[in-house]
Every structure is written in structure tokens, then in C-alpha cells.
Amino acid sequence: MKLYVTILFCSLSIVLSNDLLNTKLNYTVYFRGMEAGEAYLKIQNDTLNNNNVLRLDSKLKTNKFVDLIYKIRDDITIYLDSKDLSLLKVINKINEGSYRKKHSASYNQKLKQMINKSKSINIDIPYSPLSIIYELRNKILMLNDIYDYNIYSMGKINNVKMKVLKNDYVKTSFGNFESIVVSPISNTQKPLIKNNGDMKIWYTNDKNRYPIKIEIKINHGKLILLLNNIES
């Protein structure tokens, strides 16, 4: 019986990991209750240093109206280990309000170090805030489950606990979905991502585990990303 359960769990993980490959998740961005812009996530096969890897692309931009209040133009490319979705390389181009930042770093697997232009940081199996959105889909996600990750973001490392908080209900333009809410919490109480970013993720409570809603705190409030379209 134990062997059967183990085989079943491994098979489930493979299905969850691969079904979004070459799929673009398109989101409508909301800010203070109004439509504020658009964003997307896309993961696909690529190569890095002659090795087969995954590449995760993410873009977020506010519309012209919100630009007058708080303009955002974020462009992020992440290269991931195809086995566990851990971080291999990140290229960030962040423009949020008056904040401008370009940052790139690579992971040396032999030295176990994240290396950027200014320093090297020792870290064992790093993840990015975006890669864990996909990695968590491999988990069963039972209420109160906690998963630990070493998160690298903009030159800093935080050990982050991902906790399954509750079940919820999400309304979207293409249907209503039962969901599971997961929230990352830093052990040091430092933000997971820039601008006091406390991030919550709503996954559909079915075999697809789509990240149907994402909530991110910024300096002026919260951004809500709501899935509106899936492109294969």
C-alpha cells in the first residue's frame, strides 16, 4: 500500500509540473478596486550553458490611468532547473513609481552560491518568488501545510515558509472556482519581494492547480492579479 501511494504521488507531481509548459497565463491587474493593467506568466523549455532548463517570463504593466498614480513596468526572466524548478539565473528590470532597478544573478551549483556583479552569497537550492508559484503546484496543499524555501530576490536571501491558509472562492471572467490560499511568510519578517511585498496565491482546488489569483502588497496598497485567459 505504501509503495502504491508513493507511485501515485510521483505520478501526480509529474502531471502538475508539465501541464503548464509552453502555456501563457494572462492576468488582469486590479488596484484599489479598479482595473489597473495587465500581466502574464509563461514557462517554456530553453537552454542555459548548453544544459536543458526551463525559462519563466513575467511582465506586469499598469495602464495609462494608473500610470499617473503609480507607474509599473516590471520585466523578469528566470531560468530554472527542470527537475525541481530551483533558480539558476534571474534577470530583473523593475520600474515601480520612482524606483528603477536592473539586477541579474546566476547560481553556481558546484559552489552553491548566487553570484551577481557586487557579491556572492552562499545558498543551498535557491528559488525565486515567481518560481515557487509553479513549484507549489507539485504539492498536495492540505490546510496548514508548511513548505520551506530559500528565496533569492534582488540580491537578498530570505528563508520563507509557505503556509496553506484556507479554502476560498474566486470569481473570474471565465467562471467561478473553489480555491486554496497559500501565503509566504518570512522567518525574519522581511518582505519576500520588494516594496513590502506580502504575496498570497489562490490555486484552483482541482487537478489543474491554476494560480488563478495573486495578491501583492506594494507601497501604495495591493495589486490583485486575476487570471483571465490561458494561451496554449
PDB file of C-alpha atoms in Angstrom:
ATOM      1  CA  MET A   1       0.000   0.000   0.000  1.00  0.00           C
ATOM      2  CA  LYS A   2       2.791   2.423   0.902  1.00  0.00           C
ATOM      3  CA  LEU A   3       4.552   1.736  -2.406  1.00  0.00           C
ATOM      4  CA  TYR A   4       1.304   2.343  -4.291  1.00  0.00           C
ATOM      5  CA  VAL A   5       0.787   5.717  -2.594  1.00  0.00           C
ATOM      6  CA  THR A   6       4.373   6.718  -3.361  1.00  0.00           C
ATOM      7  CA  ILE A   7       3.980   5.852  -7.050  1.00  0.00           C
ATOM      8  CA  LEU A   8       0.646   7.685  -7.196  1.00  0.00           C
ATOM      9  CA  PHE A   9       2.127  10.826  -5.606  1.00  0.00           C
ATOM     10  CA  CYS A  10       5.106  10.840  -8.004  1.00  0.00           C
ATOM     11  CA  SER A  11       2.771  10.468 -10.986  1.00  0.00           C
ATOM     12  CA  LEU A  12       0.606  13.349  -9.738  1.00  0.00           C
ATOM     13  CA  SER A  13       3.673  15.569  -9.376  1.00  0.00           C
ATOM     14  CA  ILE A  14       4.750  14.900 -12.962  1.00  0.00           C
ATOM     15  CA  VAL A  15       1.299  15.820 -14.293  1.00  0.00           C
ATOM     16  CA  LEU A  16       1.145  19.048 -12.288  1.00  0.00           C
ATOM     17  CA  SER A  17       4.667  20.062 -13.290  1.00  0.00           C
ATOM     18  CA  ASN A  18       4.289  19.647 -17.036  1.00  0.00           C
ATOM     19  CA  ASP A  19       0.756  20.713 -17.888  1.00  0.00           C
ATOM     20  CA  LEU A  20       1.555  24.447 -17.967  1.00  0.00           C
ATOM     21  CA  LEU A  21       4.661  24.043 -20.121  1.00  0.00           C
ATOM     22  CA  ASN A  22       4.503  26.428 -23.112  1.00  0.00           C
ATOM     23  CA  THR A  23       1.324  27.903 -21.653  1.00  0.00           C
ATOM     24  CA  LYS A  24       0.838  31.628 -21.094  1.00  0.00           C
ATOM     25  CA  LEU A  25      -1.231  32.711 -18.102  1.00  0.00           C
ATOM     26  CA  ASN A  26      -2.749  36.142 -18.721  1.00  0.00           C
ATOM     27  CA  TYR A  27      -3.919  38.270 -15.799  1.00  0.00           C
ATOM     28  CA  THR A  28      -5.929  41.417 -15.360  1.00  0.00           C
ATOM     29  CA  VAL A  29      -4.333  43.650 -12.727  1.00  0.00           C
ATOM     30  CA  TYR A  30      -6.548  45.485 -10.228  1.00  0.00           C
ATOM     31  CA  PHE A  31      -5.531  48.325  -7.914  1.00  0.00           C
ATOM     32  CA  ARG A  32      -7.837  49.844  -5.284  1.00  0.00           C
ATOM     33  CA  GLY A  33     -10.806  48.037  -6.842  1.00  0.00           C
ATOM     34  CA  MET A  34     -10.302  49.279 -10.405  1.00  0.00           C
ATOM     35  CA  GLU A  35      -8.797  47.667 -13.463  1.00  0.00           C
ATOM     36  CA  ALA A  36      -5.201  48.830 -13.485  1.00  0.00           C
ATOM     37  CA  GLY A  37      -3.241  46.927 -16.125  1.00  0.00           C
ATOM     38  CA  GLU A  38      -2.162  43.511 -17.298  1.00  0.00           C
ATOM     39  CA  ALA A  39       0.387  40.823 -16.524  1.00  0.00           C
ATOM     40  CA  TYR A  40       1.411  37.376 -17.663  1.00  0.00           C
ATOM     41  CA  LEU A  41       3.455  34.328 -16.677  1.00  0.00           C
ATOM     42  CA  LYS A  42       4.877  31.881 -19.209  1.00  0.00           C
ATOM     43  CA  ILE A  43       7.145  28.879 -18.710  1.00  0.00           C
ATOM     44  CA  GLN A  44       8.869  27.031 -21.559  1.00  0.00           C
ATOM     45  CA  ASN A  45      11.850  24.872 -22.467  1.00  0.00           C
ATOM     46  CA  ASP A  46      15.193  26.603 -23.088  1.00  0.00           C
ATOM     47  CA  THR A  47      18.937  26.067 -22.714  1.00  0.00           C
ATOM     48  CA  LEU A  48      21.479  27.664 -20.375  1.00  0.00           C
ATOM     49  CA  ASN A  49      25.202  26.956 -20.646  1.00  0.00           C
ATOM     50  CA  ASN A  50      24.367  24.077 -23.019  1.00  0.00           C
ATOM     51  CA  ASN A  51      22.036  22.483 -20.469  1.00  0.00           C
ATOM     52  CA  ASN A  52      18.307  21.913 -20.889  1.00  0.00           C
ATOM     53  CA  VAL A  53      16.410  24.175 -18.492  1.00  0.00           C
ATOM     54  CA  LEU A  54      13.080  25.950 -18.115  1.00  0.00           C
ATOM     55  CA  ARG A  55      12.625  29.675 -18.711  1.00  0.00           C
ATOM     56  CA  LEU A  56       9.946  31.614 -16.871  1.00  0.00           C
ATOM     57  CA  ASP A  57       8.993  35.010 -18.291  1.00  0.00           C
ATOM     58  CA  SER A  58       6.861  37.523 -16.435  1.00  0.00           C
ATOM     59  CA  LYS A  59       5.699  41.003 -17.336  1.00  0.00           C
ATOM     60  CA  LEU A  60       3.466  43.415 -15.467  1.00  0.00           C
ATOM     61  CA  LYS A  61       2.425  46.877 -16.609  1.00  0.00           C
ATOM     62  CA  THR A  62      -0.149  49.363 -15.421  1.00  0.00           C
ATOM     63  CA  ASN A  63      -2.485  51.198 -17.792  1.00  0.00           C
ATOM     64  CA  LYS A  64      -2.229  54.886 -18.677  1.00  0.00           C
ATOM     65  CA  PHE A  65      -4.665  55.995 -15.980  1.00  0.00           C
ATOM     66  CA  VAL A  66      -2.873  54.209 -13.134  1.00  0.00           C
ATOM     67  CA  ASP A  67       0.470  55.363 -14.553  1.00  0.00           C
ATOM     68  CA  LEU A  68      -0.482  58.833 -13.295  1.00  0.00           C
ATOM     69  CA  ILE A  69      -0.628  57.475  -9.731  1.00  0.00           C
ATOM     70  CA  TYR A  70       1.961  54.700  -9.665  1.00  0.00           C
ATOM     71  CA  LYS A  71       3.503  53.514 -12.918  1.00  0.00           C
ATOM     72  CA  ILE A  72       4.750  49.913 -13.049  1.00  0.00           C
ATOM     73  CA  ARG A  73       6.766  48.251 -15.806  1.00  0.00           C
ATOM     74  CA  ASP A  74       8.255  45.008 -14.468  1.00  0.00           C
ATOM     75  CA  ASP A  75      10.032  42.587 -16.806  1.00  0.00           C
ATOM     76  CA  ILE A  76      11.501  39.422 -15.290  1.00  0.00           C
ATOM     77  CA  THR A  77      13.202  36.409 -16.892  1.00  0.00           C
ATOM     78  CA  ILE A  78      14.160  33.416 -14.760  1.00  0.00           C
ATOM     79  CA  TYR A  79      15.997  30.231 -15.731  1.00  0.00           C
ATOM     80  CA  LEU A  80      15.027  27.203 -13.673  1.00  0.00           C
ATOM     81  CA  ASP A  81      16.245  23.689 -13.055  1.00  0.00           C
ATOM     82  CA  SER A  82      13.802  21.481 -14.952  1.00  0.00           C
ATOM     83  CA  LYS A  83      13.721  18.880 -12.146  1.00  0.00           C
ATOM     84  CA  ASP A  84      12.821  20.964  -9.097  1.00  0.00           C
ATOM     85  CA  LEU A  85      12.211  24.488 -10.516  1.00  0.00           C
ATOM     86  CA  SER A  86      15.046  25.911  -8.409  1.00  0.00           C
ATOM     87  CA  LEU A  87      16.689  29.132  -9.537  1.00  0.00           C
ATOM     88  CA  LEU A  88      19.643  29.079 -11.967  1.00  0.00           C
ATOM     89  CA  LYS A  89      19.640  32.623 -13.326  1.00  0.00           C
ATOM     90  CA  VAL A  90      17.498  35.728 -12.969  1.00  0.00           C
ATOM     91  CA  ILE A  91      17.283  38.952 -14.972  1.00  0.00           C
ATOM     92  CA  ASN A  92      15.133  41.680 -13.402  1.00  0.00           C
ATOM     93  CA  LYS A  93      14.134  45.007 -14.951  1.00  0.00           C
ATOM     94  CA  ILE A  94      11.992  46.706 -12.324  1.00  0.00           C
ATOM     95  CA  ASN A  95      10.269  50.069 -12.748  1.00  0.00           C
ATOM     96  CA  GLU A  96       7.815  50.874  -9.966  1.00  0.00           C
ATOM     97  CA  GLY A  97       6.963  54.510  -9.285  1.00  0.00           C
ATOM     98  CA  SER A  98      10.247  56.342  -8.773  1.00  0.00           C
ATOM     99  CA  TYR A  99      12.101  53.069  -8.171  1.00  0.00           C
ATOM    100  CA  ARG A 100      14.317  51.808 -11.016  1.00  0.00           C
ATOM    101  CA  LYS A 101      16.414  48.677 -10.738  1.00  0.00           C
ATOM    102  CA  LYS A 102      18.175  46.287 -13.096  1.00  0.00           C
ATOM    103  CA  HIS A 103      19.535  43.170 -11.459  1.00  0.00           C
ATOM    104  CA  SER A 104      20.923  39.877 -12.714  1.00  0.00           C
ATOM    105  CA  ALA A 105      22.453  36.924 -10.892  1.00  0.00           C
ATOM    106  CA  SER A 106      23.417  33.318 -11.594  1.00  0.00           C
ATOM    107  CA  TYR A 107      23.641  30.256  -9.385  1.00  0.00           C
ATOM    108  CA  ASN A 108      26.883  28.262  -9.267  1.00  0.00           C
ATOM    109  CA  GLN A 109      25.720  24.748  -8.407  1.00  0.00           C
ATOM    110  CA  LYS A 110      29.222  23.499  -7.549  1.00  0.00           C
ATOM    111  CA  LEU A 111      29.996  26.366  -5.163  1.00  0.00           C
ATOM    112  CA  LYS A 112      26.363  26.676  -4.064  1.00  0.00           C
ATOM    113  CA  GLN A 113      26.482  30.440  -4.475  1.00  0.00           C
ATOM    114  CA  MET A 114      24.290  33.095  -6.070  1.00  0.00           C
ATOM    115  CA  ILE A 115      26.641  35.442  -7.890  1.00  0.00           C
ATOM    116  CA  ASN A 116      25.838  38.971  -9.050  1.00  0.00           C
ATOM    117  CA  LYS A 117      28.002  41.933 -10.007  1.00  0.00           C
ATOM    118  CA  SER A 118      28.708  43.040  -6.458  1.00  0.00           C
ATOM    119  CA  LYS A 119      28.851  39.872  -4.346  1.00  0.00           C
ATOM    120  CA  SER A 120      28.492  36.118  -3.937  1.00  0.00           C
ATOM    121  CA  ILE A 121      26.009  34.647  -1.474  1.00  0.00           C
ATOM    122  CA  ASN A 122      26.086  31.105  -0.127  1.00  0.00           C
ATOM    123  CA  ILE A 123      22.740  29.388  -0.565  1.00  0.00           C
ATOM    124  CA  ASP A 124      21.559  25.802  -0.908  1.00  0.00           C
ATOM    125  CA  ILE A 125      18.885  25.300  -3.569  1.00  0.00           C
ATOM    126  CA  PRO A 126      17.605  28.846  -4.223  1.00  0.00           C
ATOM    127  CA  TYR A 127      14.154  29.740  -5.508  1.00  0.00           C
ATOM    128  CA  SER A 128      12.638  32.958  -6.758  1.00  0.00           C
ATOM    129  CA  PRO A 129       9.278  34.400  -5.632  1.00  0.00           C
ATOM    130  CA  LEU A 130       7.882  33.605  -9.086  1.00  0.00           C
ATOM    131  CA  SER A 131       9.249  30.077  -9.409  1.00  0.00           C
ATOM    132  CA  ILE A 132       7.553  28.968  -6.197  1.00  0.00           C
ATOM    133  CA  ILE A 133       4.199  29.842  -7.764  1.00  0.00           C
ATOM    134  CA  TYR A 134       4.824  26.928 -10.116  1.00  0.00           C
ATOM    135  CA  GLU A 135       6.711  24.679  -7.679  1.00  0.00           C
ATOM    136  CA  LEU A 136       3.870  24.739  -5.149  1.00  0.00           C
ATOM    137  CA  ARG A 137       1.568  23.203  -7.760  1.00  0.00           C
ATOM    138  CA  ASN A 138       3.507  19.957  -7.178  1.00  0.00           C
ATOM    139  CA  LYS A 139       2.334  19.845  -3.558  1.00  0.00           C
ATOM    140  CA  ILE A 140      -0.854  18.299  -2.222  1.00  0.00           C
ATOM    141  CA  LEU A 141      -1.650  21.598  -0.388  1.00  0.00           C
ATOM    142  CA  MET A 142      -3.568  20.433   2.662  1.00  0.00           C
ATOM    143  CA  LEU A 143      -4.801  23.011   5.169  1.00  0.00           C
ATOM    144  CA  ASN A 144      -1.997  24.277   7.475  1.00  0.00           C
ATOM    145  CA  ASP A 145       0.743  22.526   5.468  1.00  0.00           C
ATOM    146  CA  ILE A 146       4.006  24.499   5.526  1.00  0.00           C
ATOM    147  CA  TYR A 147       6.801  24.379   2.941  1.00  0.00           C
ATOM    148  CA  ASP A 148      10.244  25.973   3.356  1.00  0.00           C
ATOM    149  CA  TYR A 149      12.146  27.742   0.566  1.00  0.00           C
ATOM    150  CA  ASN A 150      15.351  29.752   0.343  1.00  0.00           C
ATOM    151  CA  ILE A 151      14.255  32.758  -1.686  1.00  0.00           C
ATOM    152  CA  TYR A 152      16.690  34.912  -3.666  1.00  0.00           C
ATOM    153  CA  SER A 153      15.299  38.305  -4.633  1.00  0.00           C
ATOM    154  CA  MET A 154      17.179  41.421  -5.761  1.00  0.00           C
ATOM    155  CA  GLY A 155      20.475  40.449  -4.099  1.00  0.00           C
ATOM    156  CA  LYS A 156      18.981  39.244  -0.813  1.00  0.00           C
ATOM    157  CA  ILE A 157      18.091  35.856   0.627  1.00  0.00           C
ATOM    158  CA  ASN A 158      15.179  35.038   2.922  1.00  0.00           C
ATOM    159  CA  ASN A 159      14.089  31.704   4.284  1.00  0.00           C
ATOM    160  CA  VAL A 160      10.370  31.710   3.606  1.00  0.00           C
ATOM    161  CA  LYS A 161       7.647  29.465   4.932  1.00  0.00           C
ATOM    162  CA  MET A 162       4.751  28.874   2.534  1.00  0.00           C
ATOM    163  CA  LYS A 163       1.620  28.126   4.535  1.00  0.00           C
ATOM    164  CA  VAL A 164      -1.694  26.797   3.259  1.00  0.00           C
ATOM    165  CA  LEU A 165      -4.131  29.198   4.934  1.00  0.00           C
ATOM    166  CA  LYS A 166      -7.667  28.332   3.902  1.00  0.00           C
ATOM    167  CA  ASN A 167     -10.136  27.394   1.189  1.00  0.00           C
ATOM    168  CA  ASP A 168     -11.806  30.232  -0.689  1.00  0.00           C
ATOM    169  CA  TYR A 169     -13.989  31.048  -3.707  1.00  0.00           C
ATOM    170  CA  VAL A 170     -12.750  33.127  -6.654  1.00  0.00           C
ATOM    171  CA  LYS A 171     -14.930  34.761  -9.316  1.00  0.00           C
ATOM    172  CA  THR A 172     -13.348  35.354 -12.733  1.00  0.00           C
ATOM    173  CA  SER A 173     -14.490  36.397 -16.196  1.00  0.00           C
ATOM    174  CA  PHE A 174     -14.481  32.758 -17.344  1.00  0.00           C
ATOM    175  CA  GLY A 175     -16.012  31.076 -14.322  1.00  0.00           C
ATOM    176  CA  ASN A 176     -16.116  30.724 -10.553  1.00  0.00           C
ATOM    177  CA  PHE A 177     -13.650  28.428  -8.816  1.00  0.00           C
ATOM    178  CA  GLU A 178     -13.079  26.851  -5.444  1.00  0.00           C
ATOM    179  CA  SER A 179      -9.534  27.681  -4.442  1.00  0.00           C
ATOM    180  CA  ILE A 180      -6.743  27.080  -1.949  1.00  0.00           C
ATOM    181  CA  VAL A 181      -4.960  30.110  -0.475  1.00  0.00           C
ATOM    182  CA  VAL A 182      -1.204  29.948   0.175  1.00  0.00           C
ATOM    183  CA  SER A 183       0.781  32.783   1.756  1.00  0.00           C
ATOM    184  CA  PRO A 184       4.579  33.111   2.031  1.00  0.00           C
ATOM    185  CA  ILE A 185       5.896  34.388   5.358  1.00  0.00           C
ATOM    186  CA  SER A 186       9.497  35.297   6.064  1.00  0.00           C
ATOM    187  CA  ASN A 187      11.051  33.971   9.277  1.00  0.00           C
ATOM    188  CA  THR A 188      12.793  37.339   9.721  1.00  0.00           C
ATOM    189  CA  GLN A 189       9.617  39.331   8.923  1.00  0.00           C
ATOM    190  CA  LYS A 190      11.465  40.856   5.955  1.00  0.00           C
ATOM    191  CA  PRO A 191       9.418  41.236   2.773  1.00  0.00           C
ATOM    192  CA  LEU A 192       9.546  38.370   0.317  1.00  0.00           C
ATOM    193  CA  ILE A 193       9.728  40.726  -2.627  1.00  0.00           C
ATOM    194  CA  LYS A 194      10.402  44.426  -2.991  1.00  0.00           C
ATOM    195  CA  ASN A 195       8.070  47.149  -1.681  1.00  0.00           C
ATOM    196  CA  ASN A 196       6.839  45.310   1.439  1.00  0.00           C
ATOM    197  CA  GLY A 197       5.628  42.509  -0.813  1.00  0.00           C
ATOM    198  CA  ASP A 198       3.449  40.130   1.142  1.00  0.00           C
ATOM    199  CA  MET A 199       2.212  37.772  -1.576  1.00  0.00           C
ATOM    200  CA  LYS A 200      -0.793  35.462  -1.457  1.00  0.00           C
ATOM    201  CA  ILE A 201      -1.624  32.894  -4.114  1.00  0.00           C
ATOM    202  CA  TRP A 202      -5.015  31.325  -4.855  1.00  0.00           C
ATOM    203  CA  TYR A 203      -4.821  27.948  -6.630  1.00  0.00           C
ATOM    204  CA  THR A 204      -7.836  26.241  -8.166  1.00  0.00           C
ATOM    205  CA  ASN A 205      -8.861  23.363  -5.925  1.00  0.00           C
ATOM    206  CA  ASP A 206      -8.738  20.744  -8.679  1.00  0.00           C
ATOM    207  CA  LYS A 207      -6.187  18.720 -10.623  1.00  0.00           C
ATOM    208  CA  ASN A 208      -5.131  21.809 -12.641  1.00  0.00           C
ATOM    209  CA  ARG A 209      -3.937  23.867  -9.663  1.00  0.00           C
ATOM    210  CA  TYR A 210      -4.013  27.054 -11.754  1.00  0.00           C
ATOM    211  CA  PRO A 211      -2.679  30.124  -9.897  1.00  0.00           C
ATOM    212  CA  ILE A 212      -5.961  31.888 -10.518  1.00  0.00           C
ATOM    213  CA  LYS A 213      -5.374  34.892  -8.262  1.00  0.00           C
ATOM    214  CA  ILE A 214      -2.247  36.559  -6.880  1.00  0.00           C
ATOM    215  CA  GLU A 215      -2.210  39.407  -4.352  1.00  0.00           C
ATOM    216  CA  ILE A 216       0.924  41.501  -3.854  1.00  0.00           C
ATOM    217  CA  LYS A 217       1.405  44.398  -1.440  1.00  0.00           C
ATOM    218  CA  ILE A 218       3.131  47.488  -2.793  1.00  0.00           C
ATOM    219  CA  ASN A 219       3.890  50.850  -1.185  1.00  0.00           C
ATOM    220  CA  HIS A 220       0.532  52.343  -2.153  1.00  0.00           C
ATOM    221  CA  GLY A 221      -1.721  49.358  -1.480  1.00  0.00           C
ATOM    222  CA  LYS A 222      -2.281  45.968  -3.080  1.00  0.00           C
ATOM    223  CA  LEU A 223      -2.122  44.662  -6.610  1.00  0.00           C
ATOM    224  CA  ILE A 224      -4.593  41.895  -7.423  1.00  0.00           C
ATOM    225  CA  LEU A 225      -3.777  39.698 -10.425  1.00  0.00           C
ATOM    226  CA  LEU A 226      -6.822  37.769 -11.638  1.00  0.00           C
ATOM    227  CA  LEU A 227      -6.465  35.112 -14.328  1.00  0.00           C
ATOM    228  CA  ASN A 228      -8.495  35.998 -17.413  1.00  0.00           C
ATOM    229  CA  ASN A 229      -7.114  33.787 -20.176  1.00  0.00           C
ATOM    230  CA  ILE A 230      -4.904  30.752 -20.753  1.00  0.00           C
ATOM    231  CA  GLU A 231      -2.972  30.524 -24.038  1.00  0.00           C
ATOM    232  CA  SER A 232      -1.509  27.190 -25.132  1.00  0.00           C
TER     233      SER A 232
END
